[in-house]
Amino acid sequence: MPLCPTGRTARPGEFWDVVAVTAADAEQALAYRQQLAEKLSRRELPLGVRYHVFVDPPGPKIGNGGSTLHVLRCLEDLYGDKWTSFIVLLIHSGGYSQRLPNASALGKIFTALPFGDPIYQMLELKLAMYIDFPSHMKPGILITCSDDIELYSTGVTETITFDKPGFTALAHPSDLTVGTTHGVFVLDPSSFSGRGGLEYASCHHFLHKPDIETMRQCGAVHVRGNCSQLSSSGDHNDSEMDLECVYTDSIFYIDHSIAKQLLTFYKQMGTLCCEIDAYGDFLQALGPGATQDYTKNTSNITTEESQLVEVRQKLYSLLKGTALNVIVLNNSKFYHIGTTQEYLFHFTSDSKLKFELDLLSVAFSISSDKAKTLDQSTSIIQSILEPGCFVGPGSVIEYSRIGPEVSVGKSSIISGSYINLKVDIPSNCFLSSLSVKINNQVKYVSMVFSVEDDLKKSVKLLSDIHSLQFFGVSLLECLDLWGVEVSDQLFSNDSTRLGLWTARIFPACSTLSESVRLSLQMLNSVQHMSAFKLNGFKLLSVEEMLTYKDVKDMLKFRKQIYDEICLQR
């Protein structure tokens, strides 16, 4: 993979005119801007590019589709008519990463990857993966998400070009179960053979997360002789031949004519009060076979989003008849790294992604021979492992310092922590430490969970919190062990969503190592059903930790580790 031209100024037409990253709120936007500034000061990104962080407007969530519309507005506000001549990379990174919480504070687009010297983060990988696109693209916008990776190979003479009017999307062969959680293209058979590395096809219509029966009825299922090339979040046996597959979505491009239509639509709508999906709500309106049936599919939609049907119908009217061009990449794979399970699988197991990117077991870290690891299935990223410590197989350690008497179990994630006590961290443990600023004082809080805990699950009534699980134990039992009273004050966010995300259970401490010690003692008390009282501590929820996060202090801790690694080398 060609790397992006870091540290030097990109020549005109060689690279993106604008790289835009979206953020959900002002705190997240500040964190992103601080990290971009640091990267640019260290010359880790191409220079001469306009890097922007655009924050969603305050109020109801607007989804990545709403964010796309808002970014168009921001670009026009900043550049006037000049923006229509730009080649733009738009990276959606506005989520709170509840399924991968070590990315919650500093953002999924800044997720560290186990390769590079210094460490690559997802942003650099995105810029490297798409390095050839800008020079084969007419002015327009390429839209991608911050937690997916697209790898492909094409023939020497084959080039991916984005020069057609309307929408142009990449398509990857995937097995049918993957199709049920993605967008699926129903390709026009006259434009598509299924052979060769790259084909330009047209899409009859687009299915959003269809069931397998719908895929078959609509003619989306293909039989391929080389389905060992299947793309998915998992792996496939290379001996499987002639498997059925569907072509699923990843990134897509819109030309400026479409972008201007969407911007006009956004201005006419005024304030958006619902979540629009850039994939489901834009792409389902496209192609000659599109119907407006999807606009009324309001399963999973709350009453607050009653505007959604109206917005979808207006978008359908606006985009109906627009072409959806598809670039079929027959030798390609799409990977998603948005959950703790996907993160552990791709970074530590013998995954295809690990092989393709040559991911390392120890990347830009200090790990002496006396720091014991069981095998090559660990992933140590910009961390210091002191002699004597032990890390079990299938675990990821990032931006952390692990003391000599620490034993980490298997399949665990340790992020941003300093552990300098004698402790056995159990298997399947998730531990992530944050710096927070409260009343102008820097404090430290460490969240601890099981990697299998569901941080998105919530209940509405205090009487139902017994159904929430912390490391396999009812949260109600845990609160009793910790001496935490069940009341309306237990949860942040006005107690409308009662869950692990909003439970005020993590103590704020004056040092990083103390916060780790206390959180591990909380976990130990649950595992051994022994009391560990949290009386006298200020307790924060994960939600509050993100609100109060001190990005500068967290980056300072990472820099200390970085400097020590450079020094010891």
GROMACS .gro file of C-alpha atoms in nm, residues 6 10 34 59 138 143 156 172 191 193 222 224 236 259 283 295 298 346 362 369 376 381 438 465 476 489 491 515 534:
model
   29
    6THR     CA    1   0.340   1.275   0.512
   10ALA     CA    2   0.103   1.782  -0.157
   34GLN     CA    3  -0.609   1.918   1.919
   59GLY     CA    4  -3.012   1.967   1.935
  138LYS     CA    5  -1.372   1.498  -1.064
  143ILE     CA    6  -1.790   0.983   0.198
  156VAL     CA    7  -0.182  -0.314  -1.330
  172HIS     CA    8  -1.734  -0.574  -0.234
  191SER     CA    9  -2.364  -0.414  -1.706
  193SER     CA   10  -2.013  -1.014  -1.557
  222HIS     CA   11  -2.453  -1.408  -0.735
  224ARG     CA   12  -1.877  -1.680  -0.782
  236HIS     CA   13  -1.355  -1.777   0.519
  259ALA     CA   14  -2.390   1.805  -0.359
  283LEU     CA   15  -2.881   0.538  -0.172
  295THR     CA   16  -3.962   0.583   0.332
  298THR     CA   17  -4.037   0.323   1.062
  346HIS     CA   18  -0.861  -0.839   1.384
  362VAL     CA   19   0.457  -0.545   1.938
  369ASP     CA   20   1.226  -1.052   2.696
  376GLN     CA   21   0.225  -1.387   1.899
  381ILE     CA   22   0.073  -0.062   2.078
  438ILE     CA   23  -1.344   1.919   3.723
  465ILE     CA   24  -3.184  -0.191   3.649
  476LEU     CA   25  -2.809  -0.412   4.128
  489GLN     CA   26  -2.890   1.060   4.133
  491PHE     CA   27  -2.749   0.807   3.658
  515SER     CA   28  -0.785   0.539   3.958
  534LEU     CA   29  -1.700   0.357   4.726
   0.00000   0.00000   0.00000
